[in-house]
Tab-separated table of C-alpha atoms in Angstrom:
chain	number	residue	atom	x	y	z
A	291	MET	CA	-4.827	4.564	6.506
A	292	PRO	CA	-5.122	2.288	3.056
A	293	GLU	CA	-6.994	2.454	-0.340
A	294	SER	CA	-9.116	-0.282	-0.854
A	295	SER	CA	-9.659	-2.653	-3.957
A	296	GLU	CA	-10.588	-6.327	-5.368
A	297	THR	CA	-12.005	-7.451	-8.247
A	298	PRO	CA	-15.705	-8.105	-9.112
A	299	SER	CA	-16.859	-10.928	-7.900
A	300	SER	CA	-17.092	-14.314	-9.325
A	301	ALA	CA	-20.223	-16.088	-10.302
A	302	SER	CA	-21.311	-18.683	-7.613
A	303	GLY	CA	-19.834	-21.913	-8.153
A	304	ALA	CA	-16.718	-20.788	-9.836
A	305	ALA	CA	-13.369	-22.366	-9.438
A	306	PRO	CA	-10.913	-20.074	-7.667
A	307	GLU	CA	-8.011	-18.727	-9.680
A	308	PRO	CA	-4.930	-20.813	-9.426
A	309	GLY	CA	-2.902	-19.843	-6.543
A	310	THR	CA	-5.528	-18.055	-4.459
A	311	SER	CA	-7.751	-19.576	-1.817
A	312	PRO	CA	-11.668	-20.428	-2.560
A	313	GLY	CA	-14.117	-17.510	-0.862
A	314	THR	CA	-15.075	-18.027	2.431
A	315	SER	CA	-18.728	-17.791	3.287
A	316	ALA	CA	-20.200	-15.371	5.824
A	317	ALA	CA	-22.688	-15.352	8.515
A	318	PRO	CA	-25.919	-14.511	7.831
A	319	GLY	CA	-25.997	-10.608	7.598
A	320	THR	CA	-22.450	-10.161	7.067
A	321	ALA	CA	-20.690	-9.355	3.267
A	322	ALA	CA	-18.988	-12.854	1.897
A	323	GLU	CA	-15.239	-12.509	1.774
A	324	ARG	CA	-13.187	-13.607	-1.546
A	325	THR	CA	-9.516	-14.257	-1.058
A	326	VAL	CA	-7.591	-13.248	-4.033
A	327	LEU	CA	-3.867	-13.420	-2.680
A	328	GLY	CA	-2.558	-16.101	-0.441
A	329	GLU	CA	0.264	-15.900	1.795
A	330	ALA	CA	2.757	-17.555	-1.221
A	331	ASP	CA	0.750	-15.262	-3.648
A	332	ILE	CA	1.977	-12.052	-1.710
A	333	ALA	CA	5.229	-13.278	-1.237
A	334	ARG	CA	5.932	-13.897	-4.733
A	335	ALA	CA	4.827	-10.162	-5.302
A	336	LEU	CA	6.990	-8.912	-3.086
A	337	THR	CA	10.309	-10.570	-4.367
A	338	ARG	CA	9.241	-9.472	-8.001
A	339	ILE	CA	8.883	-5.862	-6.862
A	340	ALA	CA	12.451	-6.362	-5.423
A	341	HIS	CA	13.815	-7.340	-8.384
A	342	GLU	CA	11.970	-4.909	-10.360
A	343	ILE	CA	13.248	-1.738	-8.113
A	344	VAL	CA	17.047	-3.474	-8.314
A	345	GLU	CA	16.805	-3.502	-12.499
A	346	ARG	CA	15.053	-0.052	-13.152
A	347	ASN	CA	17.246	1.652	-10.802
A	348	LYS	CA	20.289	-0.158	-11.929
A	349	GLY	CA	21.320	-1.441	-8.316
A	350	ALA	CA	20.562	-0.285	-4.940
A	351	ALA	CA	22.397	2.713	-4.147
A	352	ASP	CA	20.932	5.482	-2.424
A	353	LEU	CA	17.795	3.653	-1.913
A	354	LEU	CA	15.421	4.454	0.757
A	355	LEU	CA	12.257	2.480	1.462
A	356	LEU	CA	9.686	4.322	3.186
A	357	GLY	CA	6.259	2.660	4.284
A	358	ILE	CA	2.987	4.246	4.628
A	359	PRO	CA	1.033	2.822	8.025
A	360	THR	CA	0.083	0.959	8.864
A	361	ARG	CA	0.939	-2.115	6.836
A	362	GLY	CA	2.770	-0.268	4.109
A	363	VAL	CA	5.256	-0.455	6.848
A	364	GLN	CA	5.325	-3.955	7.134
A	365	LEU	CA	5.693	-4.220	3.536
A	366	ALA	CA	8.752	-1.982	3.495
A	367	ARG	CA	10.533	-3.809	5.680
A	368	ARG	CA	9.973	-6.933	4.109
A	369	LEU	CA	10.896	-5.771	0.465
A	370	ALA	CA	14.244	-4.075	2.066
A	371	GLU	CA	14.689	-7.645	3.540
A	372	ARG	CA	14.676	-9.390	-0.152
A	373	LEU	CA	16.656	-6.539	-1.472
A	374	ALA	CA	19.761	-6.847	0.626
A	375	GLN	CA	19.440	-10.692	-0.354
A	376	ILE	CA	19.716	-9.626	-4.111
A	377	GLU	CA	21.394	-6.667	-3.950
A	378	PRO	CA	24.868	-6.342	-1.817
A	379	THR	CA	24.830	-2.654	-2.534
A	380	PHE	CA	21.750	-1.846	-0.409
A	381	SER	CA	22.355	-0.510	3.024
A	382	GLY	CA	19.077	-1.959	4.387
A	383	GLU	CA	17.771	1.274	4.805
A	384	HIS	CA	13.758	1.391	5.288
A	385	GLY	CA	11.409	3.852	7.427
A	386	THR	CA	7.695	5.125	8.097
A	387	LEU	CA	6.379	8.303	6.327
A	388	ASP	CA	3.034	9.591	7.968
A	389	VAL	CA	0.671	11.210	6.156
A	390	THR	CA	-1.777	11.895	8.911
A	391	MET	CA	-1.503	15.646	8.958
A	392	TYR	CA	-1.057	15.893	5.307
A	393	ARG	CA	-4.654	14.517	4.178
A	394	ASP	CA	-7.550	16.158	2.506
A	395	ASP	CA	-10.134	15.164	4.417
A	396	LEU	CA	-9.231	15.744	8.188
A	397	ARG	CA	-12.400	18.578	7.889
A	398	ARG	CA	-14.437	15.649	7.433
A	399	GLN	CA	-12.894	13.159	9.836
A	400	PRO	CA	-10.956	14.817	12.059
A	401	THR	CA	-10.386	12.794	14.903
A	402	ARG	CA	-7.596	11.098	13.761
A	403	ALA	CA	-4.303	9.685	15.719
A	404	VAL	CA	-1.281	11.056	14.556
A	405	GLY	CA	1.564	8.674	13.497
A	406	GLN	CA	5.542	8.922	13.946
A	407	THR	CA	7.506	9.641	10.413
A	408	VAL	CA	10.593	7.713	11.284
A	409	LEU	CA	14.219	8.004	8.884
A	410	PRO	CA	17.233	5.895	9.240
A	411	GLY	CA	19.577	7.393	11.671
A	412	SER	CA	22.631	7.359	9.207
A	413	LEU	CA	20.277	10.456	7.416
A	414	ASP	CA	20.444	12.755	9.819
A	415	GLY	CA	16.600	13.634	9.302
A	416	THR	CA	17.215	14.488	5.608
A	417	ILE	CA	16.212	12.571	2.160
A	418	ASP	CA	17.912	14.784	-0.119
A	419	ASP	CA	19.478	13.272	-3.558
A	420	LYS	CA	17.783	10.069	-1.971
A	421	VAL	CA	15.753	7.079	-4.404
A	422	VAL	CA	12.594	7.369	-2.204
A	423	VAL	CA	10.402	4.225	-2.858
A	424	LEU	CA	6.989	4.757	-1.274
A	425	VAL	CA	5.573	1.698	-0.245
A	426	ASP	CA	1.496	1.129	0.578
A	427	ASP	CA	-0.531	-2.213	0.786
A	428	VAL	CA	-3.545	-0.420	-1.243
A	429	LEU	CA	-3.617	2.419	-4.002
A	430	PHE	CA	-7.104	3.388	-4.918
A	431	SER	CA	-8.131	7.241	-5.321
A	432	GLY	CA	-4.370	8.427	-5.067
A	433	ARG	CA	-5.158	10.733	-2.341
A	434	THR	CA	-3.188	9.105	0.441
A	435	ILE	CA	-0.206	9.447	-1.718
A	436	ARG	CA	-0.540	12.805	-2.613
A	437	ALA	CA	-0.442	13.620	1.225
A	438	ALA	CA	2.572	11.360	1.084
A	439	LEU	CA	4.422	13.404	-1.789
A	440	ASP	CA	3.353	16.612	0.381
A	441	ALA	CA	5.102	15.026	3.796
A	442	LEU	CA	8.058	14.228	1.933
A	443	ASN	CA	8.461	17.999	0.642
A	444	ASP	CA	9.167	18.894	4.252
A	445	LEU	CA	12.131	16.185	4.791
A	446	GLY	CA	14.378	17.187	1.755
A	447	ARG	CA	14.345	17.038	-1.894
A	448	PRO	CA	14.906	13.369	-3.445
A	449	ARG	CA	16.758	12.671	-6.358
A	450	VAL	CA	13.447	10.575	-7.513
A	451	VAL	CA	10.312	9.316	-5.686
A	452	GLN	CA	8.623	6.188	-6.754
A	453	LEU	CA	5.968	3.948	-5.747
A	454	ALA	CA	5.371	0.260	-4.947
A	455	ALA	CA	1.992	-0.779	-3.787
A	456	LEU	CA	0.837	-4.677	-3.474
A	457	VAL	CA	-2.784	-3.975	-4.697
A	458	ASP	CA	-3.639	-1.477	-7.352
A	459	ARG	CA	-7.552	-1.371	-7.648
A	460	GLY	CA	-8.329	1.639	-9.998
A	461	HIS	CA	-10.423	4.125	-9.731
A	462	ARG	CA	-8.060	7.079	-9.490
A	463	GLU	CA	-8.707	10.588	-8.671
A	464	LEU	CA	-5.322	11.774	-9.185
A	465	PRO	CA	-2.780	11.187	-11.814
A	466	ILE	CA	-1.094	9.200	-9.716
A	467	ARG	CA	0.301	5.935	-11.097
A	468	ALA	CA	2.368	3.129	-9.260
A	469	ASP	CA	5.847	2.224	-10.369
A	470	TYR	CA	5.442	-1.594	-9.218
A	471	VAL	CA	2.472	-2.918	-8.473
A	472	GLY	CA	2.229	-6.904	-6.848
A	473	LYS	CA	-1.690	-7.195	-8.324
A	474	ASN	CA	-3.761	-5.327	-10.381
A	475	LEU	CA	-7.651	-6.175	-9.112
A	476	PRO	CA	-10.071	-4.266	-10.906
A	477	THR	CA	-13.142	-3.744	-8.573
A	478	SER	CA	-16.279	-1.560	-8.547
A	479	ARG	CA	-16.586	1.018	-6.133
A	480	SER	CA	-19.119	-0.620	-4.088
A	481	GLU	CA	-16.171	-3.213	-3.209
A	482	ARG	CA	-13.488	-3.171	-0.425
A	483	VAL	CA	-10.128	-4.821	-0.232
A	484	ARG	CA	-8.768	-5.711	3.066
A	485	VAL	CA	-5.057	-6.717	3.112
A	486	ARG	CA	-4.056	-8.902	6.355
A	487	LEU	CA	-0.487	-9.556	7.027
A	488	ALA	CA	0.536	-11.935	10.026
A	489	ASP	CA	2.754	-9.445	11.493
A	490	VAL	CA	0.256	-6.736	12.153
A	491	ASP	CA	-3.160	-9.127	12.363
A	492	GLY	CA	-2.193	-12.511	13.330
A	493	GLY	CA	-2.954	-15.664	11.019
A	494	ALA	CA	-1.781	-15.727	7.435
A	495	ASP	CA	-1.198	-12.985	4.885
A	496	ALA	CA	-3.952	-12.666	2.444
A	497	VAL	CA	-5.955	-9.825	0.359
A	498	VAL	CA	-9.480	-10.465	0.372
A	499	ILE	CA	-12.562	-8.902	-1.314
A	500	SER	CA	-15.722	-8.307	0.066
A	501	GLU	CA	-18.852	-6.247	-0.866
A	502	ALA	CA	-19.123	-2.976	1.125
A	503	THR	CA	-22.269	-2.358	3.309
A	504	SER	CA	-22.595	1.004	1.851
A	505	THR	CA	-20.844	2.800	-0.955
A	506	PRO	CA	-17.841	5.139	0.348
A	507	THR	CA	-17.971	8.730	-0.092
A	508	THR	CA	-15.338	10.014	-2.267
A	509	GLY	CA	-12.209	11.043	-0.257
A	510	THR	CA	-13.121	9.297	2.900
A	511	SER	CA	-12.196	6.457	3.951
A	512	PRO	CA	-14.615	3.974	5.263
A	513	ALA	CA	-14.964	3.438	9.083
A	514	SER	CA	-13.170	0.022	9.793
A	515	PRO	CA	-15.335	-2.705	11.301
A	516	ALA	CA	-12.255	-4.568	12.643
A	517	PRO	CA	-8.910	-2.677	13.369
A	518	ALA	CA	-6.987	-5.745	12.461
A	519	SER	CA	-7.483	-5.394	8.572
A	520	THR	CA	-7.050	-3.168	6.007
A	521	GLU	CA	-10.080	-1.519	4.467
A	522	ARG	CA	-9.492	0.379	1.162
A	523	GLY	CA	-12.578	2.382	-0.048
A	524	ALA	CA	-11.459	6.076	-0.674
A	525	ARG	CA	-7.788	6.490	-0.517
């Protein structure tokens, strides 16, 4: 349930940015994909975000990372590992926040599998007075994060809520801003951003951009051609 994003396509033949892989040619009849973040880029971005979280919160006491399925959960786990390495006071607590029933597009797409919200056992089911960092892969319209904030209200009253996103593609429809961003990718609405993680999709970590076959409707998520990749067209 991610939000998709990517930078406008480079002119044909342009050299790739340092640290990124050159775009791959698609088969006839399919949209070309361009890799904008490779495995090393994603690792560096997560390490930087972990340091920023510690700096902003003056440590990691009472910190709880909650990943938004699907890939936000894996990113939260990776951030928790990095935080434990750089901040001894961090308990390593992280969990999953399912936002399915809080989405505002259920009437348009009623068939959605409901996931699970999983909190660390030490919290006794409450997030009261915790510093909660929501973790998602792609920030787009902001509607998924709005749903996440509603879901948090049913769990308790955190001291503060922050947002970490691996990719921010712009095109916000709600007044929501990420506190920590791995990469800002200016995109057109006709583009899709896909986040691929080795522990979810197999292969190497990557963020790729492709031209969507059709412009997604505002407030809805485009159909995913392959369950192994995240597509953010309208989150």
